[in-house]
C-alpha cells in the first residue's frame, strides 16, 4: 500500500517535470534554429523581433494548445474507459468526431472559412456546435430507448456517427473545392494555434476536468459492474448526464480547434494504468499529465522531423505511441514490474 | 469514412489541381522578365488594393522580401523579374527551374508558419489551397497577405499579374506580360476562326478504380478545350465526377491525360480503357496541366498546347 503511494508520488513528480521540460523544449526547437541564448536575449534585452514572434506568437500558443488538448483527450479517455467498462473506449465514442467534421464541412461548403466569430474561425464554431449537438442527440436517443444501458449509449453513438459521416462524404462529393479542405480538416493539426483559442480551450478543459475528478470514486465502484455499483449506493443512472456532459464539453472544444487527433485518448490512459493501477483518483490526473507530455512531444516531432514540411500530428501520435504501448503490454504480460 | 478519405486523397493527388511536379521542359518566353519599369510606370507607396477574394492589401513600402505559398504566384514573381526578392516558396513551386533554389516553407496546404515568420517577408502571396487557419494566423501576425484565385482562369491570371505588378513596383513589366498574353490568345483565336470540325476531347484527371474524374461544364479547362477548337466530351461531369459508361458512350475522338502525375502510360494499358476507339487509334496525348491549372503567365501557353493537340492540321 505504502509502496504504491510512493510510486504514484514519483509518477506525479516525474510527469510534471516531464511536462515542464517538454514544453520548454518545444519552445526552443522548431523548423528554424533558436537556442537557449535567443530565449535569454529575449527575456533580458529584447533580442531579434522575428525570434520573439516565432517563440511567443507561433510556438507558445501551439505548445499550450498541444498540452491542453492532450490533457483533455487523455482525461476523457480514462473517464470513458471506466464509465463504459470498455478498454476500447476513446474520447470520440459518442460520435463527436463525426459531429465536428459534419459541422466543419457545413462551414467549409458554405464558404465561411475566413469568417470570424469573437476571434474564433467559423469552421471551429461550426465544428463545436456539430460535436456538442451530436453528444446531445446520442444522449437523448440512448435515454429514451427501451433498454437504458450503457451499451445503448455506445450503439447510439456509433449509429449517429455513421449517419453524420455519410453526410460528410456527400458534402465532399458535391463540393469539389471543399473536398480537400474537409479532408485536411479531419486530419487535424495545430498549425493555426493562437492565444484566442487557448483562452477558450483552457477554461473548458480545466473546469470540465475538475468536475470529472469528482466522479473518480464512483468510477472505481463502477468497475465492479453497474448492478453491483447500484447495490453499493452509487446512483448509476444519475451519473450519466454529468459525466457525459463534462466529457463532451472538453472533447467538443478540443476537436473544434485541432481536428481529430486519435490515439492519445485511447492509449495514454492504458499506459498510465499499467503503471499506476486502476484507481481513478490517481489515474485521471496522471492521464491528463501524461496526455499533455505526449501531445507536446508529438507536435514537436510533427513540426520538426520533416521541417519545413509538417506531418499530421495524429500520425505521429500513433507512429511513436503504438510500439511503446505494445512493449508495455509485453512487459506487463511477463509479470514484470507492472503488476 | 477512412476508405473514402483514402480515395479522396488518391483522387486529389491525381487531380493535381494547380499543383504537382513539372516534368516537361519550359516552353515559351513567359518565364523570363520582359522589361524593366520605366519612370512613368512607377508605383507609389503606401499602396492599397484588393486581392482576388476582395480582401484589402495594404503596403507601406515597396516589398523587398517575398514569400510565395502558391506555385502560380511564384511563376508570376519570376515573370515580373522579381525572382531575386523571393525568399521562400512551397515544395510545389517548381517553375521556373531557378525557383527551386529558393528555400521551401513546406507544402502548399499546410506550410510551416514558423519558417515563414523566420524569413521576415514584407508580403506573402498565397492561394485558397492553403488552409484558412494558416492564412488567418499569418494575418494575425501582421503579415501582408495577397491571395490569388486559380479557379478564375485567364481573367484571374490577368488580375493576379496586374496586382502583383503593382505590389512589386513592376507595373511596366506586368503590362507587357499581360499584353503579350492577350496577343498570343488573339493569335490562337485567329488561327481557329473558321473550323470545319470541333473534335470531342476527353480530359483525364483521374480514372479506374477510384472513379473517372474530368472537368465538366463551368470549369476553366472546359472553357480552354472550347477555346482550343474542341468540344468537351466530359462536359456533363458534375463536380469533376464522370463515369466509364458515359465515357464509352460519348466515344471521344481525342483523349488528353495530365502529366502531373503522369496518367497516359497507365491509361492506355488499363482494362476497359484500352479498348476505347481513341486509344486504339493512338489519339491519347499528354498535356502539361500545370500551365492550365495555374492561373499565371503560362496559361495561354497551355491553351496553345491544347490547340496543337486538338487541331494539329491548322498549325503545321
XYZ file of C-alpha atoms in Angstrom:
655
model
C 0.000 0.000 0.000
C 2.705 2.422 1.061
C 4.915 1.307 -1.759
C 2.258 2.105 -4.342
C 1.707 5.522 -2.787
C 5.378 6.318 -3.194
C 5.271 5.069 -6.743
C 2.333 7.312 -7.552
C 4.020 10.335 -5.976
C 7.082 9.623 -8.076
C 4.892 9.369 -11.167
C 3.271 12.714 -10.441
C 6.591 14.447 -9.958
C 8.154 12.763 -12.986
C 5.240 13.645 -15.256
C 5.038 17.227 -14.001
C 8.772 17.712 -14.549
C 8.441 15.929 -17.865
C 5.690 18.298 -18.951
C 7.744 21.333 -17.944
C 10.812 20.029 -19.780
C 8.787 19.074 -22.840
C 7.169 22.499 -23.003
C 10.456 24.372 -22.654
C 11.997 22.067 -25.228
C 9.072 22.594 -27.580
C 9.525 26.349 -27.218
C 13.234 26.097 -28.033
C 13.020 23.805 -31.039
C 11.206 24.270 -34.292
C 11.738 24.422 -38.008
C 14.062 27.397 -37.500
C 17.091 27.317 -35.269
C 16.737 29.100 -31.945
C 18.877 28.417 -28.917
C 18.631 28.949 -25.189
C 20.667 32.097 -25.760
C 17.982 33.575 -28.034
C 15.384 32.958 -25.330
C 17.574 34.595 -22.665
C 18.271 37.522 -25.003
C 14.541 37.956 -25.466
C 13.815 37.933 -21.762
C 16.603 40.379 -20.964
C 17.323 42.749 -23.825
C 14.587 42.107 -26.345
C 16.718 40.430 -28.998
C 15.620 39.784 -32.585
C 11.922 40.698 -33.059
C 11.281 37.862 -35.502
C 12.648 35.370 -32.972
C 10.272 36.873 -30.426
C 7.365 36.406 -32.835
C 8.381 32.815 -33.511
C 8.734 31.848 -29.878
C 5.841 33.768 -28.331
C 3.284 34.057 -31.132
C 3.931 30.913 -33.151
C 5.376 28.292 -30.804
C 3.878 29.276 -27.455
C 0.188 29.056 -28.496
C 0.958 25.783 -30.228
C 2.689 24.268 -27.213
C -0.127 25.370 -24.904
C -2.784 24.059 -27.290
C -0.953 20.733 -27.566
C -0.630 20.401 -23.789
C -4.256 21.302 -23.055
C -5.656 19.153 -25.878
C -3.521 16.206 -24.745
C -4.805 16.673 -21.196
C -8.416 16.803 -22.290
C -8.240 13.826 -24.645
C -6.378 11.535 -22.232
C -8.546 12.519 -19.256
C -11.798 11.879 -21.092
C -10.359 8.648 -22.493
C -9.651 7.467 -18.952
C -13.119 8.502 -17.767
C -14.870 6.749 -20.670
C -12.867 3.541 -20.257
C -14.007 3.398 -16.646
C -17.514 4.632 -17.288
C -18.271 2.208 -20.111
C -16.067 -0.504 -18.603
C -14.654 -0.934 -22.057
C -10.915 -0.929 -22.842
C -11.690 0.173 -26.403
C -13.426 3.361 -25.255
C -11.904 6.575 -26.577
C -12.995 10.225 -26.391
C -14.736 10.049 -29.769
C -17.033 7.168 -28.785
C -20.165 9.281 -28.847
C -19.592 10.148 -32.494
C -18.285 13.600 -31.691
C -15.510 13.410 -34.287
C -18.117 12.856 -36.989
C -20.284 15.583 -35.482
C -17.389 18.020 -35.529
C -16.452 17.032 -39.087
C -20.095 17.477 -40.079
C -20.194 20.984 -38.604
C -16.837 21.936 -40.096
C -17.897 20.621 -43.510
C -21.024 22.756 -43.483
C -18.936 25.839 -42.734
C -16.442 24.912 -45.467
C -19.108 24.134 -48.068
C -20.884 27.401 -47.267
C -17.580 29.196 -47.831
C -17.361 30.558 -44.294
C -13.721 29.672 -43.787
C -12.383 33.147 -43.402
C -15.366 34.381 -41.378
C -14.637 35.050 -37.738
C -16.894 34.918 -34.667
C -15.485 36.545 -31.496
C -11.939 35.784 -32.602
C -12.807 32.166 -33.472
C -12.882 30.885 -37.028
C -16.359 29.922 -38.188
C -15.151 26.436 -39.052
C -14.213 25.897 -35.399
C -17.509 27.339 -34.188
C -19.491 25.060 -36.501
C -17.358 22.074 -35.534
C -18.013 22.792 -31.862
C -21.745 23.087 -32.396
C -21.747 19.911 -34.501
C -19.860 17.958 -31.853
C -21.975 19.291 -28.997
C -25.282 18.597 -30.753
C -24.105 15.095 -31.608
C -23.474 14.257 -27.976
C -26.879 15.675 -27.030
C -28.542 13.618 -29.764
C -26.739 10.448 -28.687
C -27.725 11.037 -25.079
C -31.361 11.638 -25.954
C -31.595 8.579 -28.175
C -29.932 6.389 -25.562
C -32.017 7.788 -22.742
C -35.366 7.327 -24.396
C -34.663 3.809 -25.548
C -36.242 0.713 -24.123
C -33.067 -0.584 -22.515
C -31.306 2.198 -20.666
C -27.947 0.523 -20.578
C -24.560 1.921 -21.400
C -24.270 -0.283 -24.409
C -27.248 1.649 -25.786
C -25.241 4.875 -25.499
C -22.356 3.269 -27.371
C -24.581 1.898 -30.106
C -26.446 5.181 -30.477
C -23.053 6.905 -30.761
C -21.924 4.517 -33.477
C -25.183 4.861 -35.416
C -25.231 8.657 -35.317
C -21.535 8.772 -36.121
C -22.039 6.732 -39.297
C -25.077 8.797 -40.209
C -23.114 12.063 -39.981
C -20.054 10.600 -41.737
C -22.320 9.772 -44.647
C -23.271 13.443 -44.861
C -19.631 14.485 -44.797
C -18.973 12.084 -47.695
C -21.873 13.602 -49.611
C -20.584 17.112 -48.981
C -17.203 16.089 -50.318
C -18.639 14.566 -53.482
C -20.810 17.576 -54.210
C -18.253 20.227 -53.392
C -15.095 19.685 -55.370
C -13.453 22.742 -53.901
C -14.447 21.886 -50.352
C -13.376 18.262 -50.626
C -9.709 18.639 -49.925
C -10.300 21.225 -47.234
C -12.610 18.821 -45.438
C -10.065 16.032 -45.787
C -7.316 18.191 -44.358
C -9.573 19.424 -41.587
C -10.318 15.896 -40.458
C -6.602 15.059 -40.411
C -6.197 17.576 -37.616
C -3.258 19.737 -36.694
C -2.075 22.635 -34.595
C -0.619 24.870 -37.316
C -3.193 27.627 -36.801
C -2.941 27.716 -32.998
C -3.453 31.145 -31.457
C -3.830 32.624 -28.000
C -7.511 33.335 -28.714
C -8.017 29.593 -28.996
C -6.023 28.909 -25.828
C -8.229 31.358 -23.923
C -11.317 29.343 -24.894
C -9.757 25.898 -24.635
C -8.133 26.232 -21.227
C -11.195 27.078 -19.087
C -13.300 24.433 -20.823
C -10.765 21.663 -20.246
C -9.841 22.867 -16.762
C -13.421 23.185 -15.481
C -14.547 20.004 -17.222
C -11.534 18.165 -15.835
C -12.075 19.352 -12.269
C -15.758 18.406 -12.497
C -14.905 14.931 -13.770
C -12.480 14.417 -10.862
C -15.482 14.405 -8.501
C -16.649 11.203 -10.156
C -13.344 9.349 -9.677
C -14.589 7.423 -6.633
C -17.840 6.441 -8.356
C -15.901 5.290 -11.403
C -13.878 2.998 -9.116
C -17.065 1.379 -7.861
C -18.453 1.120 -11.396
C -15.554 -1.197 -12.205
C -17.478 -3.870 -10.297
C -20.353 -3.586 -12.740
C -23.366 -1.292 -12.844
C -25.551 -3.637 -10.803
C -23.018 -4.091 -8.029
C -22.311 -0.356 -8.029
C -26.026 0.306 -7.680
C -26.266 -2.068 -4.689
C -23.290 -0.286 -3.148
C -25.134 3.012 -3.259
C -23.835 4.613 -6.460
C -26.637 6.316 -8.347
C -25.515 4.900 -11.653
C -28.216 6.485 -13.806
C -27.681 9.905 -12.279
C -24.000 9.769 -13.239
C -24.734 9.520 -16.944
C -25.711 13.099 -17.602
C -22.919 14.979 -15.774
C -20.135 12.576 -16.816
C -21.168 12.656 -20.450
C -21.835 16.401 -20.404
C -18.456 17.431 -18.954
C -16.603 14.936 -21.131
C -18.440 16.178 -24.192
C -17.650 19.786 -23.342
C -13.927 19.007 -23.210
C -13.928 16.965 -26.395
C -16.127 19.359 -28.354
C -13.752 22.263 -27.656
C -10.610 20.212 -28.341
C -11.864 18.703 -31.578
C -13.209 22.001 -32.895
C -9.749 23.611 -32.740
C -7.423 20.740 -33.555
C -9.481 18.317 -35.634
C -9.499 14.637 -34.818
C -6.327 13.527 -33.065
C -6.540 9.843 -32.372
C -4.573 7.508 -30.151
C -3.891 9.888 -27.233
C -7.272 9.393 -25.598
C -7.229 5.645 -26.152
C -3.692 4.603 -25.271
C -2.392 7.114 -22.723
C -4.882 6.039 -20.011
C -3.861 2.409 -20.603
C -0.186 3.304 -20.344
C -0.777 5.155 -17.107
C -2.995 2.403 -15.723
C -0.311 -0.197 -16.370
C 2.000 1.729 -14.063
C -0.288 3.441 -11.568
C -3.024 0.861 -11.159
C -6.741 1.318 -11.788
C -7.670 3.852 -9.061
C -9.401 6.686 -10.919
C -8.455 9.231 -8.246
C -4.858 8.963 -9.419
C -5.494 7.615 -12.899
C -7.413 10.698 -14.056
C -4.873 13.409 -13.137
C -1.942 11.219 -14.178
C -3.586 10.556 -17.547
C -4.117 14.277 -18.038
C -0.435 14.963 -17.340
C 0.677 12.038 -19.477
C -1.544 13.138 -22.345
C -0.110 16.644 -22.154
C 3.520 15.470 -22.218
C 2.779 13.100 -25.054
C 0.974 15.660 -27.220
C 3.610 18.363 -26.716
C 6.327 15.933 -27.816
C 4.218 14.563 -30.685
C 3.586 18.070 -32.016
C 7.262 18.937 -31.625
C 8.123 15.911 -33.772
C 5.331 16.713 -36.232
C 6.763 20.130 -36.977
C 10.486 19.331 -36.883
C 11.311 15.885 -38.326
C 10.438 16.810 -41.908
C 10.865 20.584 -41.489
C 9.783 22.790 -43.086
C 7.041 20.319 -44.066
C 4.648 19.315 -41.285
C 3.427 15.786 -40.602
C -0.139 15.324 -39.299
C 0.203 15.161 -35.525
C -2.276 12.280 -35.384
C 0.116 10.197 -37.477
C 2.979 10.972 -35.108
C 0.979 10.022 -32.009
C 0.125 6.619 -33.421
C 3.524 6.015 -35.033
C 5.501 6.725 -31.870
C 2.983 5.614 -29.283
C 1.868 2.238 -30.615
C 5.228 0.443 -30.459
C 5.831 1.808 -26.973
C 2.423 0.632 -25.835
C 2.965 -2.831 -27.292
C 6.261 -3.005 -25.475
C 4.499 -2.074 -22.226
C 1.904 -4.791 -22.849
C 4.578 -7.389 -23.459
C 6.445 -6.381 -20.315
C 3.374 -6.497 -18.140
C 2.388 -9.828 -19.649
C 5.634 -11.371 -18.411
C 4.595 -10.458 -14.887
C 7.278 -7.812 -14.777
C 7.400 -4.645 -12.769
C 3.945 -3.521 -13.784
C 1.838 -5.991 -11.871
C -15.195 7.016 -43.966
C -11.490 6.181 -43.781
C -11.695 4.376 -47.081
C -13.400 7.344 -48.579
C -10.701 9.691 -47.329
C -8.066 7.423 -48.833
C -9.982 7.500 -52.084
C -10.324 11.232 -51.980
C -6.619 11.690 -51.303
C -5.723 9.499 -54.230
C -8.058 11.476 -56.437
C -6.725 14.770 -55.135
C -3.212 13.703 -55.927
C -4.245 12.624 -59.398
C -6.364 15.681 -59.986
C -3.302 17.679 -59.066
C -5.487 20.768 -59.305
C -2.983 23.536 -59.612
C -0.130 21.567 -58.124
C 2.291 18.829 -58.987
C 5.716 18.392 -60.380
C 6.552 19.722 -63.761
C 8.149 17.088 -65.932
C 8.393 18.837 -69.239
C 10.877 21.459 -70.279
C 9.620 25.044 -70.145
C 8.414 26.448 -73.435
C 7.606 29.967 -74.493
C 9.008 33.210 -73.209
C 6.758 33.919 -70.278
C 9.097 32.536 -67.628
C 11.557 35.348 -68.190
C 11.251 39.056 -67.475
C 10.292 41.096 -70.465
C 11.392 44.539 -69.371
C 12.246 46.953 -66.590
C 9.857 49.553 -65.166
C 10.093 52.998 -66.695
C 9.786 56.173 -64.619
C 6.210 56.874 -65.727
C 5.024 53.450 -64.607
C 6.462 53.720 -61.094
C 4.100 52.665 -58.319
C 3.728 54.963 -55.328
C 3.545 53.652 -51.789
C 1.666 53.395 -49.480
C -0.363 51.189 -51.787
C -3.782 49.705 -51.173
C -5.568 47.185 -53.417
C -7.983 44.275 -53.181
C -6.934 40.671 -53.724
C -8.892 38.025 -55.668
C -11.084 37.390 -52.623
C -11.855 41.066 -52.026
C -9.534 41.409 -49.022
C -7.781 44.770 -48.782
C -4.000 44.522 -49.051
C -2.082 47.489 -47.616
C 1.594 48.073 -48.287
C 3.532 50.916 -46.690
C 6.676 50.479 -48.763
C 7.869 48.526 -51.752
C 8.330 44.906 -50.611
C 11.883 43.627 -50.682
C 11.259 40.156 -49.301
C 8.559 37.886 -50.767
C 7.243 34.510 -49.636
C 5.042 32.735 -52.187
C 2.716 29.974 -50.961
C 1.254 29.302 -54.402
C 3.033 27.872 -57.468
C 1.058 30.387 -59.534
C 2.334 33.462 -57.722
C 5.853 32.029 -57.770
C 5.631 31.896 -61.568
C 4.267 35.445 -61.668
C 7.016 36.792 -59.393
C 9.654 35.379 -61.733
C 7.795 36.545 -64.835
C 7.838 40.051 -63.367
C 11.598 39.857 -62.911
C 11.321 39.912 -59.123
C 12.632 36.387 -58.578
C 15.641 37.677 -56.664
C 13.297 39.054 -53.986
C 11.679 35.654 -53.412
C 12.954 34.373 -50.066
C 10.523 31.490 -49.577
C 8.354 29.168 -51.684
C 6.491 25.853 -51.286
C 7.632 22.398 -52.326
C 5.253 22.613 -55.288
C 6.717 25.833 -56.695
C 8.755 24.217 -59.459
C 8.673 26.754 -62.271
C 10.854 28.378 -63.451
C 13.643 25.946 -62.556
C 15.518 28.663 -60.633
C 12.578 28.826 -58.210
C 13.758 25.510 -56.828
C 16.906 27.159 -55.455
C 14.760 29.286 -53.101
C 14.288 27.770 -49.604
C 10.972 25.993 -49.053
C 8.385 26.588 -46.317
C 6.787 23.127 -46.676
C 3.903 22.006 -48.846
C 1.053 24.156 -50.112
C -1.859 23.133 -47.885
C -0.089 23.188 -44.542
C 3.091 25.276 -44.829
C 5.239 25.872 -41.774
C 4.231 29.175 -40.141
C 7.416 29.366 -38.113
C 9.617 29.042 -41.183
C 7.585 31.745 -42.925
C 7.985 34.094 -39.939
C 11.738 33.474 -39.832
C 12.001 34.635 -43.455
C 10.664 38.066 -42.448
C 8.588 38.586 -45.599
C 7.258 42.062 -46.465
C 4.484 40.420 -48.456
C 3.095 36.865 -48.683
C 1.377 35.611 -51.835
C -0.996 32.692 -51.345
C -3.959 30.804 -52.783
C -7.060 29.188 -51.329
C -5.165 25.900 -51.471
C -3.531 26.838 -48.181
C -5.572 26.074 -45.056
C -7.678 29.030 -43.943
C -6.390 28.894 -40.377
C -2.792 29.190 -41.596
C -3.723 32.277 -43.623
C -5.569 33.850 -40.684
C -2.639 33.041 -38.391
C -0.304 34.888 -40.780
C -2.667 37.871 -40.975
C -2.952 37.857 -37.194
C 0.848 38.046 -37.006
C 0.527 41.266 -39.022
C 1.888 39.955 -42.288
C 0.558 41.394 -45.536
C -1.123 38.538 -47.432
C -2.338 38.704 -51.041
C -4.459 35.767 -52.246
C -4.857 34.805 -55.894
C -7.645 32.546 -57.224
C -6.600 29.819 -59.660
C -10.211 28.950 -60.422
C -10.721 32.228 -62.263
C -8.774 31.089 -65.329
C -7.473 33.590 -67.842
C -9.148 36.634 -66.286
C -7.794 35.562 -62.893
C -4.321 35.305 -64.390
C -4.524 38.839 -65.802
C -5.754 40.170 -62.473
C -3.053 38.446 -60.418
C -0.310 39.556 -62.795
C -1.561 43.157 -62.767
C -1.946 43.167 -58.977
C 1.479 41.667 -58.380
C 2.891 44.162 -60.871
C 1.568 46.944 -58.663
C 2.614 45.360 -55.376
C 6.152 44.691 -56.610
C 6.573 48.023 -58.402
C 6.831 46.264 -61.768
C 3.831 47.790 -63.496
C 5.677 48.158 -66.793
C 6.650 44.512 -66.860
C 3.236 43.272 -65.809
C 1.580 45.347 -68.546
C 3.965 43.823 -71.073
C 3.339 40.285 -69.818
C -0.442 40.724 -69.949
C -0.324 42.378 -73.377
C 1.792 39.608 -74.841
C -0.554 37.018 -73.323
C -3.559 38.780 -74.838
C -1.842 38.937 -78.236
C -0.943 35.274 -78.008
C -4.586 34.438 -77.256
C -5.791 36.586 -80.166
C -3.355 34.795 -82.441
C -4.676 31.387 -81.351
C -8.275 32.543 -81.743
C -7.465 33.863 -85.218
C -5.992 30.552 -86.271
C -9.046 28.704 -85.032
C -11.625 31.088 -86.512
C -13.074 29.003 -89.330
C -13.017 25.484 -88.039
C -14.722 22.760 -90.028
C -14.778 20.265 -87.205
C -14.507 20.516 -83.479
C -13.356 17.089 -82.287
C -14.679 15.812 -78.993
C -11.985 15.771 -76.333
C -11.969 13.892 -73.067
C -9.619 15.315 -70.433
C -8.423 12.725 -67.909
C -7.891 13.925 -64.365
C -8.428 10.520 -62.794
C -9.640 7.111 -63.946
C -10.034 3.495 -62.919
C -10.764 2.114 -59.502
C -11.226 5.458 -57.796
C -13.633 6.820 -60.342
C -13.458 8.823 -63.539
C -12.716 12.478 -62.985
C -12.863 15.121 -65.665
C -13.535 18.866 -65.761
C -17.216 19.432 -66.527
C -19.044 22.459 -67.788
C -18.223 25.642 -65.903
C -14.621 24.700 -65.177
C -11.766 26.606 -66.734
C -10.434 23.553 -68.574
C -13.837 23.051 -70.214
C -13.575 26.647 -71.424
C -9.982 26.063 -72.542
C -10.935 22.987 -74.606
C -13.571 25.055 -76.431
C -11.117 27.918 -76.940
C -8.593 25.463 -78.354
C -11.009 24.213 -81.006
C -12.533 21.163 -79.382
C -15.707 20.170 -77.603
C -15.571 18.748 -74.116
C -16.690 15.142 -74.191
C -16.917 15.201 -70.396
C -18.954 18.419 -70.177
C -21.726 16.597 -68.320
C -19.428 15.855 -65.381
C -20.780 17.098 -62.072
C -18.111 18.342 -59.707
C -15.489 16.672 -61.907
C -17.214 13.289 -61.424
C -17.833 11.243 -64.571
C -18.308 7.545 -65.328
C -16.694 4.944 -67.542
C -20.075 4.161 -69.106
C -20.563 7.774 -70.176
C -17.003 7.875 -71.465
C -17.538 4.766 -73.626
C -20.877 6.080 -74.863
C -19.527 9.543 -75.756
C -16.653 7.936 -77.649
C -14.291 10.955 -77.693
C -12.003 11.448 -80.699
C -9.094 12.637 -78.567
C -8.091 11.810 -75.014
C -5.805 14.121 -73.067
C -4.001 12.895 -69.960
C -2.465 15.051 -67.250
C 1.275 14.718 -66.824
C 1.313 15.735 -63.160
C 1.210 12.932 -62.179
C 1.671 11.092 -65.489
C -1.518 9.257 -66.412
C -1.080 8.384 -70.090
C 1.161 5.352 -69.718
C -1.243 3.627 -67.325
C -4.416 4.844 -69.085
C -3.605 3.232 -72.439
C -2.901 -0.075 -70.739
C -5.824 -0.091 -68.320
C -8.501 -2.732 -68.629
C -11.641 -1.405 -70.432
C -9.909 1.900 -71.215
C -7.501 0.267 -73.656
C -10.470 -0.759 -75.815
C -11.660 2.826 -76.358
C -11.519 3.717 -80.077
C -9.416 6.812 -79.350
C -6.865 4.685 -77.510
C -6.751 2.153 -80.356
C -6.283 4.983 -82.855
C -3.365 6.329 -80.848
C -5.174 9.590 -80.096
C -4.127 9.750 -76.443
C -1.814 12.647 -75.617
C -0.188 14.081 -72.533
C -0.897 17.666 -71.551
C 1.149 19.759 -69.120
C -1.734 20.567 -66.790
C 0.347 22.887 -64.608
C 0.044 25.502 -67.339
C -3.758 25.245 -67.333
C -4.266 24.692 -63.616
C -2.205 27.684 -62.550
C -3.838 30.980 -63.438
C -0.473 32.546 -64.193
C 1.760 33.701 -67.042
C 1.819 30.321 -68.817
C -1.959 29.829 -69.041
C -2.152 30.919 -72.706
C 0.808 28.621 -73.483
C -1.383 25.877 -72.052
C -4.197 26.768 -74.431
C -1.684 26.888 -77.294
C -0.527 23.383 -76.343
C -4.152 22.211 -76.218
C -4.953 23.645 -79.647
C -1.890 21.993 -81.192
C -3.141 18.634 -79.924
C -6.792 19.193 -80.843
C -6.336 20.936 -84.215
C -2.889 19.765 -85.419
C -3.622 20.404 -89.100
C -4.026 24.143 -88.584
C -0.605 24.667 -87.182
C 1.872 22.673 -89.182
